[in-house]
Short mmCIF file of C-alpha atoms in Angstrom, two decimals:
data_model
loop_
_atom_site.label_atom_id
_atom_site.label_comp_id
_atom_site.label_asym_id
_atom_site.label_seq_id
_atom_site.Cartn_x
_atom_site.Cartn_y
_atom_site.Cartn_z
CA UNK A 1 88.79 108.89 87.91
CA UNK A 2 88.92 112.01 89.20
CA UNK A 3 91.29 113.46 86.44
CA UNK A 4 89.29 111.88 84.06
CA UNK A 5 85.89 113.40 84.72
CA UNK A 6 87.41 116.87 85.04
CA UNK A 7 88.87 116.61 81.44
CA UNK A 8 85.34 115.22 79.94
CA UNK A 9 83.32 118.02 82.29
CA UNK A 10 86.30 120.51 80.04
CA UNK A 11 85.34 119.25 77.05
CA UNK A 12 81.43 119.04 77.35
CA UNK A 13 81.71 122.67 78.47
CA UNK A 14 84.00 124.28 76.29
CA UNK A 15 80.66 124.71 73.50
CA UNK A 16 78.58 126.29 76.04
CA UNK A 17 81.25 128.89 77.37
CA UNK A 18 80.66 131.12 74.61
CA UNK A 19 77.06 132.24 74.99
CA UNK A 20 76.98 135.29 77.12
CA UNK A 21 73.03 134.73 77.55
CA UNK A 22 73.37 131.07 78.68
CA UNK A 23 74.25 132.42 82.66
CA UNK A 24 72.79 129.13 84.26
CA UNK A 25 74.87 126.85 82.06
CA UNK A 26 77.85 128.95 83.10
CA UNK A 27 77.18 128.29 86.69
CA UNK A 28 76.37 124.60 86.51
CA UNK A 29 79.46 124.36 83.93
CA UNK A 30 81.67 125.91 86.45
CA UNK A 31 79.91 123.73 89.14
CA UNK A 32 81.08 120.33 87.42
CA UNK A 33 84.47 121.85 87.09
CA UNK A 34 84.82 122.13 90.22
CA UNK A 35 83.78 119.06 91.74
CA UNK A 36 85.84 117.29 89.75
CA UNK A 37 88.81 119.06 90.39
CA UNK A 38 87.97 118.37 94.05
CA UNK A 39 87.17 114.96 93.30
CA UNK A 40 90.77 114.55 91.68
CA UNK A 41 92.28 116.69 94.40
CA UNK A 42 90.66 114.33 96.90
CA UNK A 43 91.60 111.51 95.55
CA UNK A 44 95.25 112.07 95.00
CA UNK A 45 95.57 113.14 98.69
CA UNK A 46 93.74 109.68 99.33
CA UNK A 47 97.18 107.98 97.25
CA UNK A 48 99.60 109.82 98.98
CA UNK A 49 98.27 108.64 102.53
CA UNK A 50 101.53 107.04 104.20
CA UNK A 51 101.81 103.68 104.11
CA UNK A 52 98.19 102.55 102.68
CA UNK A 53 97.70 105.13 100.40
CA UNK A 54 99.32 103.69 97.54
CA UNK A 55 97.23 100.58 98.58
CA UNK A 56 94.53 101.25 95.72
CA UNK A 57 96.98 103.83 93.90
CA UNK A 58 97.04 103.56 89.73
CA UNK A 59 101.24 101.43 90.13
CA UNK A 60 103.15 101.56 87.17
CA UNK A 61 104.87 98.62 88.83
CA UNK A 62 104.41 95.76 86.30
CA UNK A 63 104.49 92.91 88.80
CA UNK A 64 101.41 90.61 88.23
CA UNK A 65 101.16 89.81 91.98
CA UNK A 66 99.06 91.41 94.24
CA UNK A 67 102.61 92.61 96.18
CA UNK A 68 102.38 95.56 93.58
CA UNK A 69 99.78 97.19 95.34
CA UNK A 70 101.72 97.49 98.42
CA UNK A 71 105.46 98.09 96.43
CA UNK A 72 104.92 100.99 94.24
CA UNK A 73 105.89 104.46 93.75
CA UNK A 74 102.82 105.62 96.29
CA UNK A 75 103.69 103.35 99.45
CA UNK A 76 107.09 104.73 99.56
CA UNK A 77 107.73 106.90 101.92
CA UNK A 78 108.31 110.68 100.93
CA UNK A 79 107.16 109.72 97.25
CA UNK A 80 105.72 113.74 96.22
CA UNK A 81 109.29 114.89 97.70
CA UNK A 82 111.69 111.60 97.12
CA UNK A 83 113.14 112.81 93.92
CA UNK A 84 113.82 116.10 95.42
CA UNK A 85 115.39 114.69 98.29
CA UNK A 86 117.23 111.86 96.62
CA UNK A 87 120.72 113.42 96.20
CA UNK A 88 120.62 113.31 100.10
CA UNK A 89 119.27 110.31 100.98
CA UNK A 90 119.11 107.77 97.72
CA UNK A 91 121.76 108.88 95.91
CA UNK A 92 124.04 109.36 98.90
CA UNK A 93 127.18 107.18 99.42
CA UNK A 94 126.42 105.34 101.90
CA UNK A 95 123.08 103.86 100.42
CA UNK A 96 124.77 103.26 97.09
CA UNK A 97 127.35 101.27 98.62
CA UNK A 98 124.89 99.81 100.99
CA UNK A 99 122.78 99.11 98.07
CA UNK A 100 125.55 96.33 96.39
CA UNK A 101 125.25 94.46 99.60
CA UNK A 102 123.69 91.00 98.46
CA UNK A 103 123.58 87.57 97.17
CA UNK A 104 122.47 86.45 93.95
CA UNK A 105 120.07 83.63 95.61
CA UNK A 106 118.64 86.71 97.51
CA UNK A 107 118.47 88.62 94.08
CA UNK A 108 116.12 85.61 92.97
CA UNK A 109 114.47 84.85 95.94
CA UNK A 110 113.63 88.52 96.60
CA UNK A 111 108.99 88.04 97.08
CA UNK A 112 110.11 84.87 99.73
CA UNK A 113 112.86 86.31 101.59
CA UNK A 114 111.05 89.53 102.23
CA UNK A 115 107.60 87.80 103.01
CA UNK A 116 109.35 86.09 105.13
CA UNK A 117 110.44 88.73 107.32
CA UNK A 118 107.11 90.00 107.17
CA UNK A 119 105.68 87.27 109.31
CA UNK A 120 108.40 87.06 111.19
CA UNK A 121 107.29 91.64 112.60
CA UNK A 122 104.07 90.54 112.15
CA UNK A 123 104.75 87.39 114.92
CA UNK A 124 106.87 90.00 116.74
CA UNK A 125 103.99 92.81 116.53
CA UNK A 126 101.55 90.23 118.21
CA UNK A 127 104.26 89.25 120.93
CA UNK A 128 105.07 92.93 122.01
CA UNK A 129 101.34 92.94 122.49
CA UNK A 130 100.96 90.80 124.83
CA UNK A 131 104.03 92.19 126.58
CA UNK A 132 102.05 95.28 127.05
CA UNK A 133 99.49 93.81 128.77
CA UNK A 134 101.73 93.08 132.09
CA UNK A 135 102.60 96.85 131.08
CA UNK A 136 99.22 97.98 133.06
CA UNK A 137 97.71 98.85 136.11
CA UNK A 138 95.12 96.01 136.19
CA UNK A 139 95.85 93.47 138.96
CA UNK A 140 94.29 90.31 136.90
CA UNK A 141 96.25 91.48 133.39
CA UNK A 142 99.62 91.86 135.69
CA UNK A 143 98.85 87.95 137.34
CA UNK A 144 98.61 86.46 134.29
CA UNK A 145 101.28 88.13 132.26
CA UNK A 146 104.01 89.04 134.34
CA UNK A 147 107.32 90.08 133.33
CA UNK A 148 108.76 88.25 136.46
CA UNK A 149 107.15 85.92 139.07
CA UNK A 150 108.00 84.61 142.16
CA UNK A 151 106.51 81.88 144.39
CA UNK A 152 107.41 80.95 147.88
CA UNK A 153 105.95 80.27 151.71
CA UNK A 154 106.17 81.78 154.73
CA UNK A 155 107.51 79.55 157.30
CA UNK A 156 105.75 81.33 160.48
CA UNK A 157 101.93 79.90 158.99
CA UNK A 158 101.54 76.85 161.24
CA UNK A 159 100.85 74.85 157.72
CA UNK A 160 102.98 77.31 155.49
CA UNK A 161 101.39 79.72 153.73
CA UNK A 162 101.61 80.09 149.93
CA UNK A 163 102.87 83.62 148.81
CA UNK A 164 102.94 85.14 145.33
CA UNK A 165 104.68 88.21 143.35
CA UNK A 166 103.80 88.99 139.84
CA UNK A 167 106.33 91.61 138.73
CA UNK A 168 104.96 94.48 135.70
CA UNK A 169 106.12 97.30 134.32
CA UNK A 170 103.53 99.64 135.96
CA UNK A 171 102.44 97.77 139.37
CA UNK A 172 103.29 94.49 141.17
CA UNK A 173 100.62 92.46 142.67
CA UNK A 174 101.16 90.22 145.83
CA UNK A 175 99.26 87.19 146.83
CA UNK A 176 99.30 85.67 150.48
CA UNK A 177 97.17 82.62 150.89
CA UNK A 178 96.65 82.18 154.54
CA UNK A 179 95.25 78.52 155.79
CA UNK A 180 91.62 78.89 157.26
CA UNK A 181 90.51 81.59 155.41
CA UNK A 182 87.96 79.92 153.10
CA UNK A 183 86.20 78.19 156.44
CA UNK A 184 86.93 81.08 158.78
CA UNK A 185 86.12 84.51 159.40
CA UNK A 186 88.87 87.26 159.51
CA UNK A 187 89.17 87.25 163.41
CA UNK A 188 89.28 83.46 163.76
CA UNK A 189 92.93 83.43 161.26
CA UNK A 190 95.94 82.68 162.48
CA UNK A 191 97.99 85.71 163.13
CA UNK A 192 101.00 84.77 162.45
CA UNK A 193 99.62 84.75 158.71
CA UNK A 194 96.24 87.02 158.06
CA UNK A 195 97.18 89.99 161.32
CA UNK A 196 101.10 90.48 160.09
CA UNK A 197 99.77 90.51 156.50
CA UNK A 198 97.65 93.32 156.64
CA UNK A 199 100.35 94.97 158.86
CA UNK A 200 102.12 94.68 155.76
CA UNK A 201 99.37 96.47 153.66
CA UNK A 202 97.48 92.82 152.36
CA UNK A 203 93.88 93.48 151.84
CA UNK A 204 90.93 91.05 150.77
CA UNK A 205 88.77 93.49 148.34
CA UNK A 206 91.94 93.91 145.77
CA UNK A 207 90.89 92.79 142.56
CA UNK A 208 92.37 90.11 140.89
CA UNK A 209 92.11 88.10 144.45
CA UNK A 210 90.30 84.82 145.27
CA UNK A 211 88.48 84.01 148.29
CA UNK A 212 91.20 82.46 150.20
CA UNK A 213 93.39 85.27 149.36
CA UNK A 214 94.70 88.57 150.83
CA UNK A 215 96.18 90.99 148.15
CA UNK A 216 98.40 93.74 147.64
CA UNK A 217 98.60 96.00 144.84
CA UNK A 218 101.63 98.46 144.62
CA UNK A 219 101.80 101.04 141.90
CA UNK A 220 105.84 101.72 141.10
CA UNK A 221 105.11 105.44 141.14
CA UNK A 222 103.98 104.80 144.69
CA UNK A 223 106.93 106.56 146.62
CA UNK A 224 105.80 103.85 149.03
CA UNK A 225 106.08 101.36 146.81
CA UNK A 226 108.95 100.03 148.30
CA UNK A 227 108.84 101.07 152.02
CA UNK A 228 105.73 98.46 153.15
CA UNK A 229 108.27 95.65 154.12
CA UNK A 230 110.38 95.93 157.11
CA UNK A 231 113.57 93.75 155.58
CA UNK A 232 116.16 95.92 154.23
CA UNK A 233 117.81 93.66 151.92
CA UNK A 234 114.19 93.36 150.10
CA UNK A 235 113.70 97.16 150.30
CA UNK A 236 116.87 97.94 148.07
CA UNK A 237 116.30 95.00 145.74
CA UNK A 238 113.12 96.66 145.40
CA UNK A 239 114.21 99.82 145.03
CA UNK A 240 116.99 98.57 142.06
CA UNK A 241 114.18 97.23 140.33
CA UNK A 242 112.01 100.41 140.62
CA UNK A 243 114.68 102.41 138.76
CA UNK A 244 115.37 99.84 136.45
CA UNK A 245 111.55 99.11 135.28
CA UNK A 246 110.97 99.89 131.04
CA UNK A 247 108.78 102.86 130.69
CA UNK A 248 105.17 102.37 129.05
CA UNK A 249 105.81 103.96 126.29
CA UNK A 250 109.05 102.18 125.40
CA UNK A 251 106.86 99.18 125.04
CA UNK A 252 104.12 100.83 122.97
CA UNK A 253 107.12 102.59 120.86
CA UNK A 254 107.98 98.98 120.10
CA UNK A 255 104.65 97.62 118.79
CA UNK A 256 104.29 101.15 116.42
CA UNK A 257 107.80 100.55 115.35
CA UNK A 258 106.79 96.91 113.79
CA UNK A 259 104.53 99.19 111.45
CA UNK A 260 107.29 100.59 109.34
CA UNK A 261 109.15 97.81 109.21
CA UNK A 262 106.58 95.42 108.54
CA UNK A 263 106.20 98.14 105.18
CA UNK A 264 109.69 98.11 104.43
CA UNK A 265 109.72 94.53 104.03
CA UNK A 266 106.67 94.96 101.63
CA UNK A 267 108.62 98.20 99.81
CA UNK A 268 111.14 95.83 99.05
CA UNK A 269 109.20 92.78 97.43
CA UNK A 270 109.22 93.62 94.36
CA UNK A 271 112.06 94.78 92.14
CA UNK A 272 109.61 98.16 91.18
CA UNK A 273 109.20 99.31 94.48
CA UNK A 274 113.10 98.33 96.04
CA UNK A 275 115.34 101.37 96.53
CA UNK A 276 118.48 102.19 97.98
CA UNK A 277 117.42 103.92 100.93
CA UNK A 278 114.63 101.43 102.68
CA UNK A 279 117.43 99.20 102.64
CA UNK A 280 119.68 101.17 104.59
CA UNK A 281 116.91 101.82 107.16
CA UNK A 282 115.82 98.25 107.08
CA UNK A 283 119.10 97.36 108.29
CA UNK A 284 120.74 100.24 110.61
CA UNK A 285 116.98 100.37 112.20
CA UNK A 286 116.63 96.92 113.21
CA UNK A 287 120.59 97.50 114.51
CA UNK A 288 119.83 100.34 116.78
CA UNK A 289 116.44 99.22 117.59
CA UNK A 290 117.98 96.07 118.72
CA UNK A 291 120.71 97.27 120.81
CA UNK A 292 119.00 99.78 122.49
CA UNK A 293 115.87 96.99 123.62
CA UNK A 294 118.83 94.31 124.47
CA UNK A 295 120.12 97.16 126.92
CA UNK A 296 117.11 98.17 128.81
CA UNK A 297 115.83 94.23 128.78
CA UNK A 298 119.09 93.07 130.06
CA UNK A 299 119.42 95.80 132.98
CA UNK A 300 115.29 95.48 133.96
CA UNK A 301 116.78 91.09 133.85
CA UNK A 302 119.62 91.76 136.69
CA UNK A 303 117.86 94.14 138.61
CA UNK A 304 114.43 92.93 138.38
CA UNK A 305 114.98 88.84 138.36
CA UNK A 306 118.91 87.70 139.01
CA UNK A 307 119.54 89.88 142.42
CA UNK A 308 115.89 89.06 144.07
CA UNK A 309 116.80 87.38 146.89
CA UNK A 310 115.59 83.79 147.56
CA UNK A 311 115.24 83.98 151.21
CA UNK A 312 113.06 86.43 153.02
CA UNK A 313 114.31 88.46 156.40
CA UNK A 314 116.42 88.42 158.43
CA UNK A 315 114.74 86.25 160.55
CA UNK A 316 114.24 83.25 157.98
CA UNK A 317 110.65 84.50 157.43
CA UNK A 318 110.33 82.38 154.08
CA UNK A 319 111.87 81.38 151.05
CA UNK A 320 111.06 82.53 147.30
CA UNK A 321 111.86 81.38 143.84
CA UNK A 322 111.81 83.59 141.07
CA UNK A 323 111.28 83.12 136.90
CA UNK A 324 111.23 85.18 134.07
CA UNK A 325 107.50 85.74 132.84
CA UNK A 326 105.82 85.34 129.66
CA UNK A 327 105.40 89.58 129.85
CA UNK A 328 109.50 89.62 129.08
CA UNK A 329 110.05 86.41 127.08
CA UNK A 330 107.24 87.87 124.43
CA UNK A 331 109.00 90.90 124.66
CA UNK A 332 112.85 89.71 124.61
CA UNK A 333 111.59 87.00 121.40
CA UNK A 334 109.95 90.27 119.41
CA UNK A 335 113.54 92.07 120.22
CA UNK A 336 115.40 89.17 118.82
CA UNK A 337 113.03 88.97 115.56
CA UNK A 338 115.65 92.28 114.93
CA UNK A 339 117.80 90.18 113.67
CA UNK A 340 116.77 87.68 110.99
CA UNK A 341 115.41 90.97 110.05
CA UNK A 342 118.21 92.49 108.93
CA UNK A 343 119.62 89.43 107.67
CA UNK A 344 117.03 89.43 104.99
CA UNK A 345 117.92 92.89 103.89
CA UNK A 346 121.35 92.42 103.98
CA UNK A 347 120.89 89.10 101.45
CA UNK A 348 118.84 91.18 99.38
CA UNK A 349 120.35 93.51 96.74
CA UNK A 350 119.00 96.41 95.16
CA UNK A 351 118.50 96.24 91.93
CA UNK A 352 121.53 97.03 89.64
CA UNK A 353 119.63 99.32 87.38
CA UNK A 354 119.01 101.80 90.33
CA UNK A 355 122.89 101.66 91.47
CA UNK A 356 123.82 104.73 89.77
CA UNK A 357 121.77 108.14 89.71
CA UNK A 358 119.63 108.40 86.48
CA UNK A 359 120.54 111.17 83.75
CA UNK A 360 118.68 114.31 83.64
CA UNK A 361 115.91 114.56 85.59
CA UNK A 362 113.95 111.44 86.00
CA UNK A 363 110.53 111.09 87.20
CA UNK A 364 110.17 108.97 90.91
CA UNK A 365 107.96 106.22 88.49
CA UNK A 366 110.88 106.36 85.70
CA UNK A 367 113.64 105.68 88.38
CA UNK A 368 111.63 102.74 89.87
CA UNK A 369 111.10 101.39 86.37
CA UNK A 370 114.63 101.19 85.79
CA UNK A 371 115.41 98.79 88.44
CA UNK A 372 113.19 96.24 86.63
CA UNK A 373 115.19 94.77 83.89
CA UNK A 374 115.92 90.97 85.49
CA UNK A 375 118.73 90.29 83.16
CA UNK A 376 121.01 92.85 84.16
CA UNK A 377 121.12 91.03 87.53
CA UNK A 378 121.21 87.67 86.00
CA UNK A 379 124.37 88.19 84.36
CA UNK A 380 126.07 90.48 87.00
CA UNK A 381 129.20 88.88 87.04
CA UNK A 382 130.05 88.71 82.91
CA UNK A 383 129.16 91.64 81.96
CA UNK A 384 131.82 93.29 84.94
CA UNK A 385 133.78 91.02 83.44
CA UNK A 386 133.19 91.59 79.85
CA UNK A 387 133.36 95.48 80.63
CA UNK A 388 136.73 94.53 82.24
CA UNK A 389 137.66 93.00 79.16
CA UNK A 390 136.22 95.72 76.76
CA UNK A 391 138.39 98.36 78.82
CA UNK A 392 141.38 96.28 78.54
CA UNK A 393 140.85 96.04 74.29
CA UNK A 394 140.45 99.36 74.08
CA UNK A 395 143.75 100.27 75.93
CA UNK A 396 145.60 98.04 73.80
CA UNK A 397 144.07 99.58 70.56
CA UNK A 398 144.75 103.30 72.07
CA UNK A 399 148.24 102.31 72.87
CA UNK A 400 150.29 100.71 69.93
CA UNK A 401 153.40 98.61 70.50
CA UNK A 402 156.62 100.13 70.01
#
């Protein structure tokens, strides 16, 4: 629109130019000028937005689905540099041989396949979210999604009293219900319960606690974080999970990492906006991305959950059972979404037409186009085997029998 209104503002102004006395028309001449240059220079910067601004973009892509607005030459990423930086990323070896990788019920099933994996980051997106929540400081948001959880009693209560852990990522939060304390005051509670409690750091104004409930909330950066218990088997477990505990920002690096790949699934759902290199990082991302996440989940998992112990003191003070929380299983299910993932791109081939580097120097929207043509896909096979054939002719013709 932009481009447009500049040429017509040329053209309307172009008569009026050439009279010297007509001063205001040249400044209200050069005034439309220049807002429509701006106008055009705005909205090309508006296209070239990563990842949605391609959204509304003017797509040569001639797919009649509404997946053409988000596969085109303007969603990819690096599109005002790709063709300048194709000889060392597209047209590389490694993504032209990466590129053959496929099956030709992926080549036809391209739109389904890669939708498909869509919703499966966009499910995974929504899970890592909720595993940051028991990534937090807040007591009640660590309670009710915990990455671990344990649940036992503490046989010194005259009629047992109920204890709780809810493991995080930033704090842990212990509950100690002691019997009485709903009909009683504090000094009236059994000791054995309420008085070594608070010894112990319990408190009754932490939020997240019920009447009936004493409370402790310890922060993992606490250097005391693990000192507050007297049993020394407890304070090294505690002290193994402190140093094995995912950072914060590894689990917020995971949700904005579901971003790109949710748009590299979209890149790739059309045969327009596929190239050689979003496959490559569709697949070797999800790889590393997975291993790395399997790593730090399975060492927080031993540390954190397998080596608690079950009984408490030395002394027989109680007994606890542990489980994994919904915090980690949302987490651990959005890791393992890594892999249908790249089992999508690796049924998927590129398009044949955009296997080989295009002569002379083609435009980024004339090197998408060529990957368009269905039927050289369709008939992949033959024609290697017709050119096969054609080769073998034209040997026979070059070389005559003696």
């Amino acid at each position: 629109f932009g481009s447009r209104l500049g040429a017509q503002a040329r053209i309307q102004i172009d008569p009026c130019c050439f009279h010297p006395r007509s001063s205001v028309a040249h400044l209200i001449c050069f005034a439309v000028v220049a807002m429509a240059l701006w106008i055009a220079g705005c909205v090309r910067c508006i296209f070239h937005i990563p990842v949605c601004g391609g959204f509304c973009a003017p797509t040569q892509n001639s797919d009649k689905t509404c997946l053409r607005h988000f596969s085109n030459e303007y969603t990819l990423p690096l599109a005002p540099r790709f063709m300048q930086l194709a000889p060392c990323l597209e047209f590389a070896p490694g993504c032209s041989a990466c590129a053959r990788i496929g099956t030709r019920w992926g080549n036809r099933h391209r739109k389904p396949i890669m939708l498909f994996a869509f919703v499966l980051n966009l499910i995974a997106l929504l899970l890592a979210v909720v595993a940051l929540l028991g990534a937090t400081t807040n007591p009640w948001l660590t309670e009710h999604f915990p990455w671990v959880e344990g649940r036992g009693n503490l046989r010194h209560c005259g009629g047992g009293c109920p204890w709780e852990v809810y493991v995080g990522v930033k704090m842990r939060m212990d509950k100690l219900h002691c019997d009485g304390w709903s009909n009683s005051s504090a000094d009236s509670l059994d000791s054995s319960c309420s008085a070594r409690a608070r010894a112990e750091g319990f408190s009754g104004d932490v939020s997240g606690s019920q009447a009936g409930e004493l409370g402790r909330k310890v922060i993992w950066h606490d250097h005391l974080a693990c000192r507050n218990t007297p049993d020394t088997n407890i304070r090294d477990q505690c002290m193994k999970c402190k140093a094995s505990l995912l950072p914060q920002s590894a689990v917020i690096v995971s949700i904005a990492s579901q971003f790109p790949t949710m748009t590299t699934n979209l890149q790739r759902s059309t045969r327009f906006g596929d190239v050689k290199c979003q496959k490559v990082m569709g697949i070797v991302t999800n790889l590393v991305s997975l291993i790395s996440s399997m790593i730090a989940l399975i060492s927080f998992r031993q540390a954190c959950y397998s080596s608690l112990p079950t009984r408490l003191g030395d002394d027989d003070l109680g007994t606890m059972e542990w489980s994994i929380g919904i915090g980690f299983r949302c987490l651990l299910l959005a890791t393992l979404v890594k892999i249908p993932d790249a089992i999508c791109h690796l049924l998927v081939p590129v398009p044949r037409g955009k296997w080989k580097r295009p002569a002379g120097k083609a435009t980024l929207a004339e090197y998408m186009k060529s990957g368009e043509d269905p039927e050289s896909d369709s008939d992949e096979s033959s024609s290697s085997e017709g050119s096969i054939a054609d080769e073998k002719a034209t040997d026979e013709k070059a070389d005559p029998v003696v």
